Short mmCIF file of C-alpha atoms in Angstrom, two decimals:
data_model
loop_
_atom_site.label_atom_id
_atom_site.label_comp_id
_atom_site.label_asym_id
_atom_site.label_seq_id
_atom_site.Cartn_x
_atom_site.Cartn_y
_atom_site.Cartn_z
CA UNK A 155 42.91 88.37 96.09
CA UNK A 156 39.52 88.28 97.12
CA UNK A 157 38.18 84.83 97.33
CA UNK A 158 34.54 83.54 96.34
CA UNK A 159 32.18 84.53 99.69
CA UNK A 160 30.30 81.05 100.07
CA UNK A 161 26.73 82.58 100.78
CA UNK A 162 24.46 83.84 98.76
CA UNK A 163 22.66 87.03 98.61
CA UNK A 164 21.55 87.89 102.68
CA UNK A 165 17.57 88.59 102.96
CA UNK A 166 19.04 92.59 103.57
CA UNK A 167 21.33 92.55 100.44
CA UNK A 168 18.30 91.14 98.41
CA UNK A 169 15.90 94.41 99.45
CA UNK A 170 18.59 96.34 98.85
CA UNK A 171 18.49 94.81 95.20
CA UNK A 172 14.82 95.27 95.02
CA UNK A 173 14.93 98.91 96.08
CA UNK A 174 17.26 99.64 93.23
CA UNK A 175 16.07 97.69 89.88
CA UNK A 176 12.48 98.53 91.18
CA UNK A 177 12.50 102.43 92.53
CA UNK A 178 16.11 102.88 92.59
CA UNK A 179 19.04 103.94 90.19
CA UNK A 180 18.48 100.95 88.30
CA UNK A 181 14.91 101.81 87.48
CA UNK A 182 16.42 104.77 85.63
CA UNK A 183 17.55 105.44 82.01
CA UNK A 184 20.87 107.00 81.59
CA UNK A 185 19.36 109.99 80.34
CA UNK A 186 18.15 110.88 83.56
CA UNK A 187 21.58 110.48 84.93
CA UNK A 188 21.11 107.48 87.32
CA UNK A 189 21.86 103.50 86.82
CA UNK A 190 22.05 100.28 88.95
CA UNK A 191 22.85 101.31 92.62
CA UNK A 192 25.96 101.29 94.29
CA UNK A 193 24.95 98.83 97.03
CA UNK A 194 27.60 96.54 95.52
CA UNK A 195 24.75 93.86 96.78
CA UNK A 196 24.44 91.97 93.53
CA UNK A 197 27.57 91.73 93.24
CA UNK A 198 27.99 89.85 95.92
CA UNK A 199 25.19 87.47 95.09
CA UNK A 200 26.81 86.53 91.51
CA UNK A 201 30.06 85.88 93.30
CA UNK A 202 28.17 83.47 95.71
CA UNK A 203 26.69 81.66 92.51
CA UNK A 204 29.76 81.39 91.20
CA UNK A 205 31.72 79.63 94.16
CA UNK A 206 28.31 77.34 94.80
CA UNK A 207 28.97 75.94 91.33
CA UNK A 208 32.58 75.65 92.17
CA UNK A 209 33.91 77.58 89.03
CA UNK A 210 37.31 78.58 90.38
CA UNK A 211 38.85 82.09 90.46
CA UNK A 212 40.63 83.19 87.26
CA UNK A 213 44.00 84.53 88.63
CA UNK A 214 45.76 86.67 90.85
CA UNK A 215 45.27 90.22 91.21
CA UNK A 216 47.44 91.41 88.52
CA UNK A 217 48.31 88.00 86.45
CA UNK A 218 45.38 89.44 83.70
CA UNK A 219 48.26 91.80 82.23
CA UNK A 220 50.05 88.53 80.91
CA UNK A 221 47.45 88.76 78.49
CA UNK A 222 48.17 88.48 75.24
CA UNK A 223 47.73 92.35 73.00
CA UNK A 224 46.72 91.62 69.03
CA UNK A 225 46.90 95.75 69.15
CA UNK A 226 49.56 95.96 66.21
CA UNK A 227 48.11 93.93 63.88
CA UNK A 228 44.19 94.28 64.58
CA UNK A 229 43.34 97.84 64.66
CA UNK A 230 40.07 97.20 66.54
CA UNK A 231 38.45 98.01 69.87
CA UNK A 232 34.84 96.31 71.53
CA UNK A 233 33.74 98.33 73.54
CA UNK A 234 30.86 98.06 75.36
CA UNK A 235 28.87 100.97 77.24
CA UNK A 236 25.04 102.19 78.97
CA UNK A 237 22.87 103.42 76.76
CA UNK A 238 22.95 107.06 75.57
CA UNK A 239 26.28 107.60 77.22
CA UNK A 240 27.66 108.55 74.23
CA UNK A 241 27.63 111.67 71.45
CA UNK A 242 25.16 111.00 68.55
CA UNK A 243 25.59 113.61 65.42
CA UNK A 244 22.14 115.03 64.78
CA UNK A 245 21.04 113.18 62.12
CA UNK A 246 21.54 110.24 64.62
CA UNK A 247 23.56 108.39 62.45
CA UNK A 248 27.18 108.28 63.95
CA UNK A 249 28.91 108.91 66.56
CA UNK A 250 31.27 112.01 66.20
CA UNK A 251 33.90 111.22 69.15
CA UNK A 252 34.27 107.32 67.92
CA UNK A 253 34.44 108.71 64.45
CA UNK A 254 37.36 110.87 64.84
CA UNK A 255 39.38 108.50 66.78
CA UNK A 256 39.11 106.29 64.18
CA UNK A 257 40.06 108.87 61.49
CA UNK A 258 42.95 109.33 63.67
CA UNK A 259 43.85 106.21 64.55
CA UNK A 260 42.79 104.05 61.76
CA UNK A 261 41.25 101.96 65.03
CA UNK A 262 37.77 100.92 64.49
CA UNK A 263 35.18 100.83 67.18
CA UNK A 264 32.62 98.07 67.62
CA UNK A 265 30.36 100.51 70.41
CA UNK A 266 27.40 98.28 71.80
CA UNK A 267 24.76 99.55 73.90
CA UNK A 268 24.69 96.28 76.03
CA UNK A 269 24.79 97.69 79.76
CA UNK A 270 21.40 98.26 81.30
CA UNK A 271 22.24 97.72 84.93
CA UNK A 272 25.85 96.74 86.62
CA UNK A 273 24.20 93.32 87.88
CA UNK A 274 23.09 92.24 84.81
CA UNK A 275 25.75 93.40 82.76
CA UNK A 276 28.31 91.52 85.75
CA UNK A 277 25.82 88.26 84.95
CA UNK A 278 27.06 88.18 81.02
CA UNK A 279 30.98 88.59 81.68
CA UNK A 280 31.72 86.38 84.74
CA UNK A 281 31.58 83.00 83.85
CA UNK A 282 34.41 84.15 80.85
CA UNK A 283 36.59 85.87 83.70
CA UNK A 284 36.30 83.00 86.08
CA UNK A 285 37.15 80.64 83.33
CA UNK A 286 40.14 82.69 82.38
CA UNK A 287 38.29 83.37 78.85
CA UNK A 288 38.31 86.61 76.72
CA UNK A 289 34.60 88.15 77.02
CA UNK A 290 35.06 89.29 73.71
CA UNK A 291 35.05 93.08 75.01
CA UNK A 292 38.19 95.32 75.33
CA UNK A 293 36.67 98.24 77.65
CA UNK A 294 33.72 98.58 79.57
CA UNK A 295 32.19 100.74 81.88
CA UNK A 296 30.87 99.92 85.32
CA UNK A 297 30.64 101.90 88.30
CA UNK A 298 32.94 102.45 91.43
CA UNK A 299 31.23 99.27 93.68
CA UNK A 300 31.19 96.76 90.24
CA UNK A 301 34.97 98.06 89.42
CA UNK A 302 36.48 97.55 92.54
CA UNK A 303 35.01 93.85 92.98
CA UNK A 304 36.36 93.14 89.03
CA UNK A 305 39.89 94.45 90.15
CA UNK A 306 40.33 92.64 93.63
CA UNK A 307 39.23 89.41 91.77
CA UNK A 308 42.31 89.93 89.16
CA UNK A 309 39.83 90.19 86.24
CA UNK A 310 40.72 93.62 85.03
CA UNK A 311 44.51 94.51 83.05
CA UNK A 312 46.66 96.75 84.79
CA UNK A 313 47.48 99.73 82.27
CA UNK A 314 50.44 100.65 80.62
CA UNK A 315 50.42 104.68 81.55
CA UNK A 316 52.52 105.25 78.51
CA UNK A 317 49.60 104.99 76.93
CA UNK A 318 47.68 107.55 78.87
CA UNK A 319 49.57 110.45 79.17
CA UNK A 320 46.11 112.86 79.22
CA UNK A 321 44.72 110.40 81.10
CA UNK A 322 47.30 110.86 83.38
CA UNK A 323 47.52 114.67 83.58
CA UNK A 324 43.75 115.56 83.02
CA UNK A 325 42.21 113.68 85.73
CA UNK A 326 40.30 115.52 88.14
CA UNK A 327 41.73 115.51 91.65
CA UNK A 328 38.40 114.19 93.42
CA UNK A 329 38.67 111.16 91.51
CA UNK A 330 41.91 110.41 91.38
CA UNK A 331 42.55 108.06 94.64
CA UNK A 332 39.71 105.80 94.96
CA UNK A 333 40.52 103.27 97.80
CA UNK A 334 39.60 100.70 95.74
CA UNK A 335 41.95 101.74 93.01
CA UNK A 336 44.63 104.00 94.40
CA UNK A 337 46.48 105.70 91.50
CA UNK A 338 44.33 104.41 88.86
CA UNK A 339 46.32 101.47 88.09
CA UNK A 340 43.25 99.46 86.66
CA UNK A 341 40.99 102.02 85.74
CA UNK A 342 39.73 106.15 84.94
CA UNK A 343 36.69 107.22 85.72
CA UNK A 344 33.65 107.94 82.45
CA UNK A 345 31.38 110.32 84.60
CA UNK A 346 30.93 111.16 88.37
CA UNK A 347 27.39 111.60 89.69
CA UNK A 348 27.09 113.55 92.99
CA UNK A 349 24.33 113.37 95.32
CA UNK A 350 23.41 116.56 97.18
CA UNK A 351 20.60 118.57 98.52
CA UNK A 352 17.94 119.56 96.49
CA UNK A 353 14.74 122.22 97.57
CA UNK A 354 11.68 123.74 95.69
CA UNK A 355 12.34 127.19 96.86
CA UNK A 356 8.08 127.98 96.22
CA UNK A 357 7.87 125.30 98.84
CA UNK A 358 10.03 126.09 101.32
CA UNK A 359 9.01 130.30 100.80
CA UNK A 360 11.94 130.92 99.13
CA UNK A 361 13.98 129.65 101.73
CA UNK A 362 17.07 128.02 101.34
CA UNK A 363 17.85 124.52 102.57
CA UNK A 364 21.62 123.68 102.68
CA UNK A 365 22.39 120.95 105.20
CA UNK A 366 21.30 117.38 106.58
CA UNK A 367 20.75 118.83 109.82
CA UNK A 368 18.40 121.49 108.19
CA UNK A 369 16.59 118.64 106.81
CA UNK A 370 16.15 116.77 109.46
CA UNK A 371 15.95 119.71 112.07
CA UNK A 372 13.73 122.33 110.72
CA UNK A 373 10.46 122.80 111.98
CA UNK A 374 8.67 124.17 108.84
CA UNK A 375 10.13 121.58 107.03
CA UNK A 376 8.60 118.53 108.68
CA UNK A 377 6.64 116.00 107.02
CA UNK A 378 7.82 117.59 103.92
CA UNK A 379 11.48 115.99 103.76
CA UNK A 380 12.56 112.54 101.61
CA UNK A 381 16.28 111.10 101.57
CA UNK A 382 17.05 108.29 99.30
CA UNK A 383 16.74 104.65 99.50
CA UNK A 384 20.17 104.18 98.57
CA UNK A 385 21.93 103.15 101.91
CA UNK A 386 25.39 104.97 100.41
CA UNK A 387 24.10 107.91 99.45
CA UNK A 388 21.69 109.20 102.61
CA UNK A 389 24.24 107.64 105.15
CA UNK A 390 26.76 109.37 103.77
CA UNK A 391 25.57 112.55 103.31
CA UNK A 392 24.81 112.12 107.24
CA UNK A 393 28.08 111.13 108.14
CA UNK A 394 29.58 114.22 106.26
CA UNK A 395 27.11 116.09 108.21
CA UNK A 396 28.31 114.58 111.42
CA UNK A 397 31.53 115.27 110.54
CA UNK A 398 32.89 111.99 110.29
CA UNK A 399 34.62 110.75 106.53
CA UNK A 400 32.39 108.37 104.67
CA UNK A 401 35.80 107.04 103.24
CA UNK A 402 37.11 105.93 106.91
CA UNK A 403 34.27 105.68 109.23
CA UNK A 404 33.94 102.97 111.86
CA UNK A 405 30.43 100.97 112.93
CA UNK A 406 30.53 102.93 115.89
CA UNK A 407 30.19 105.80 113.03
CA UNK A 408 27.45 104.41 111.18
CA UNK A 409 25.35 103.15 114.35
CA UNK A 410 25.22 107.10 115.07
CA UNK A 411 24.53 108.10 111.27
CA UNK A 412 21.33 105.49 111.69
CA UNK A 413 20.32 106.80 114.91
CA UNK A 414 20.41 110.34 113.67
CA UNK A 415 17.77 108.93 110.95
CA UNK A 416 15.80 107.31 112.53
CA UNK A 417 15.02 110.42 114.77
CA UNK A 418 14.03 111.99 111.94
CA UNK A 419 11.76 109.25 110.86
CA UNK A 420 10.12 108.98 114.65
CA UNK A 421 9.80 112.53 114.52
CA UNK A 422 8.08 112.50 111.02
CA UNK A 423 10.26 115.32 110.31
CA UNK A 424 11.31 112.71 107.58
CA UNK A 425 8.36 111.58 104.95
CA UNK A 426 9.95 108.88 103.22
CA UNK A 427 12.78 107.28 101.76
CA UNK A 428 12.75 107.10 98.52
CA UNK A 429 14.27 106.22 94.61
CA UNK A 430 13.94 108.08 91.32
CA UNK A 431 10.23 108.74 92.47
CA UNK A 432 11.01 111.80 94.74
CA UNK A 433 11.26 114.33 91.40
CA UNK A 434 7.96 114.13 90.76
CA UNK A 435 7.13 115.49 94.41
CA UNK A 436 9.70 117.77 94.68
CA UNK A 437 8.49 119.37 91.28
CA UNK A 438 4.91 119.52 92.98
CA UNK A 439 6.03 120.79 96.51
CA UNK A 440 4.67 117.97 98.44
CA UNK A 441 8.41 117.39 98.98
CA UNK A 442 9.74 120.77 100.34
CA UNK A 443 13.56 119.68 100.68
CA UNK A 444 15.47 116.15 99.94
CA UNK A 445 18.87 114.44 99.53
CA UNK A 446 18.39 114.09 95.65
CA UNK A 447 21.10 112.83 92.54
CA UNK A 448 22.91 115.74 91.07
CA UNK A 449 22.09 114.61 87.31
CA UNK A 450 17.60 114.39 88.01
CA UNK A 451 18.25 118.15 89.36
CA UNK A 452 19.34 119.38 85.88
CA UNK A 453 16.36 117.53 84.29
CA UNK A 454 13.97 118.85 86.82
CA UNK A 455 15.37 122.58 86.42
CA UNK A 456 14.77 122.80 82.60
CA UNK A 457 11.05 122.50 83.48
CA UNK A 458 10.70 123.76 87.04
CA UNK A 459 12.26 126.75 87.76
CA UNK A 460 11.71 126.90 91.31
CA UNK A 461 14.23 123.71 91.70
CA UNK A 462 17.20 124.51 93.31
CA UNK A 463 20.31 122.72 94.99
CA UNK A 464 22.93 123.24 97.16
CA UNK A 465 26.53 121.63 97.86
CA UNK A 466 26.38 121.41 102.00
CA UNK A 467 29.83 122.82 103.48
CA UNK A 468 30.29 119.22 105.18
CA UNK A 469 30.37 118.00 101.71
CA UNK A 470 28.62 115.83 99.37
CA UNK A 471 29.20 112.06 97.79
CA UNK A 472 29.86 111.16 94.44
CA UNK A 473 30.27 107.89 93.03
CA UNK A 474 31.47 107.17 89.68
CA UNK A 475 30.96 105.23 86.22
CA UNK A 476 34.53 103.68 85.28
CA UNK A 477 36.60 101.95 82.25
CA UNK A 478 38.26 98.87 82.47
CA UNK A 479 39.81 96.53 80.35
CA UNK A 480 38.74 92.88 81.44
CA UNK A 481 41.16 90.15 81.82
CA UNK A 482 42.21 88.35 78.42
CA UNK A 483 41.14 91.43 76.27
CA UNK A 484 42.67 91.13 73.28
CA UNK A 485 43.08 94.79 72.04
CA UNK A 486 44.47 96.09 75.29
CA UNK A 487 46.81 99.27 73.65
CA UNK A 488 44.12 99.87 71.84
CA UNK A 489 41.68 100.65 74.60
CA UNK A 490 43.74 102.32 76.23
CA UNK A 491 44.56 104.65 73.21
CA UNK A 492 40.59 105.51 73.52
CA UNK A 493 40.48 105.89 77.05
CA UNK A 494 43.50 108.03 76.72
CA UNK A 495 41.50 110.26 73.74
CA UNK A 496 38.46 110.58 75.91
CA UNK A 497 40.96 112.77 78.48
CA UNK A 498 41.63 115.60 75.64
CA UNK A 499 40.01 119.01 76.97
CA UNK A 500 38.33 119.09 73.35
CA UNK A 501 36.94 115.46 73.21
CA UNK A 502 35.69 115.57 76.79
CA UNK A 503 34.19 118.70 76.13
CA UNK A 504 32.09 116.96 73.34
CA UNK A 505 31.27 114.07 75.67
CA UNK A 506 30.58 116.17 78.32
CA UNK A 507 27.80 118.39 76.22
CA UNK A 508 26.08 115.23 75.43
CA UNK A 509 25.51 113.38 78.22
CA UNK A 510 25.49 116.25 80.88
CA UNK A 511 26.94 114.26 83.25
CA UNK A 512 30.09 115.47 86.01
CA UNK A 513 32.77 115.28 83.47
CA UNK A 514 36.29 113.84 84.97
CA UNK A 515 38.50 115.52 83.17
CA UNK A 516 40.62 119.06 83.98
CA UNK A 517 40.64 122.04 81.43
CA UNK A 518 37.47 121.42 79.97
CA UNK A 519 35.78 124.81 81.11
CA UNK A 520 37.14 126.57 77.78
CA UNK A 521 36.28 123.88 75.38
CA UNK A 522 32.56 123.16 76.90
CA UNK A 523 31.97 126.89 76.87
CA UNK A 524 32.64 127.11 72.93
CA UNK A 525 29.55 124.56 72.52
CA UNK A 526 27.06 125.32 75.47
CA UNK A 527 28.13 128.34 77.88
CA UNK A 528 25.47 127.76 80.83
CA UNK A 529 26.90 123.75 80.69
CA UNK A 530 29.74 125.47 81.23
CA UNK A 531 29.04 127.18 84.12
CA UNK A 532 26.76 124.60 85.57
CA UNK A 533 28.80 123.00 88.46
CA UNK A 534 26.55 120.13 88.63
CA UNK A 535 28.71 118.71 84.95
CA UNK A 536 31.87 121.34 85.65
CA UNK A 537 32.44 121.35 89.43
CA UNK A 538 34.34 124.33 90.62
CA UNK A 539 37.48 123.95 92.71
CA UNK A 540 35.20 125.05 96.14
CA UNK A 541 32.89 121.82 95.10
CA UNK A 542 35.72 119.40 93.67
CA UNK A 543 36.62 120.15 97.22
CA UNK A 544 34.24 119.00 98.92
CA UNK A 545 33.46 115.51 97.15
CA UNK A 546 34.10 112.43 99.17
CA UNK A 547 33.54 108.28 98.15
CA UNK A 548 31.78 106.22 100.67
CA UNK A 549 34.66 103.21 101.16
CA UNK A 550 34.32 100.29 100.17
CA UNK A 551 32.54 97.59 102.46
CA UNK A 552 33.65 93.95 103.30
CA UNK A 553 31.08 91.49 102.52
CA UNK A 554 29.77 91.43 106.22
CA UNK A 555 29.58 95.26 106.62
CA UNK A 556 27.54 94.92 103.86
CA UNK A 557 25.09 92.61 105.21
CA UNK A 558 25.36 94.16 108.58
CA UNK A 559 25.37 97.58 107.07
CA UNK A 560 22.47 97.14 104.78
CA UNK A 561 19.90 95.35 107.66
CA UNK A 562 19.97 98.73 110.01
CA UNK A 563 19.29 100.50 106.65
CA UNK A 564 16.53 98.14 105.61
CA UNK A 565 15.12 98.48 109.14
CA UNK A 566 15.47 102.00 109.16
CA UNK A 567 13.69 102.60 106.07
CA UNK A 568 10.54 100.19 106.42
CA UNK A 569 12.03 97.73 103.88
#
């Protein structure tokens, strides 16, 4: 089991935190498809604070599965999720997929939108988790870096495959083997969030932009290129362009990627590093091309037909939000049934049609086409096989790597 790190947040981690919460993913709403940073820095800080308070670890990894399950006698689930991350009826008085689940199973769902960002939510539940107490929640959804941390601390219950037949069968291959939960023993993804290349074809003179190399080296784009202020996105995309795997890179690889981006800064090829504020400049054409979050592009394309996106031949970075059953949750089996329910293609299609995120469920396209043909053909919602094969995840970092990498990235972007 991972032990508490005695140190508090380092200066680079604090810098990454501020970037995320003021202009990065944490500053955006769910409808814009982005949320708290995948930096992981704040989770480290939260654990450092717990250590300083002398709160011991709850249990060794896997011990959470020993919690008593009251699912047979208590037909309910307490479900915490992000805002605007669940389908709603036209009159906004009900949540159709949840209502259908209750009608089918007799299990009622207390659905609470009490997650605004990963760090804030972790602050709510970590005292109970650390003390070995029930958080009052049977199902939570958190971003991959925080899911990894909760699992390593023994604060998530191991899932029973017998209760997850649809999830096991229908999980898209690109989400099956994260390094922090191989084989999805503790988690299943709610949705995926790709990082892609976007461009304004009017600003590029009709030219397509489809690689990090082009962003960094094309003289016609000089001064009109932006990268993201989230380290994993910008460095991860650069590593891929260099032929390196973001899931297994070395310190030397990381330094090489930073050096390559630094040349772009020095030559003034890169205009700036941004959070979500790149969207206005891209739409106006002040930025011609950039590394972007796919959810933003879906939103921008609705208003500006000149906004295009590409998936580099080298690949792209995908992060995910994930369903977990916390340690000591009272209704584990009920929660697993709900998790599995959202992996039934008709249900997954109904959810995807509302939230417009990457759907991690195979076999949804035909069902989604019944609802909206345009959505069913949008690869930012349903990646085709070619796109899915290019998806890569940024590997988990040790606390020491986190500090060192964020320090170098902060120096690069002038944070």
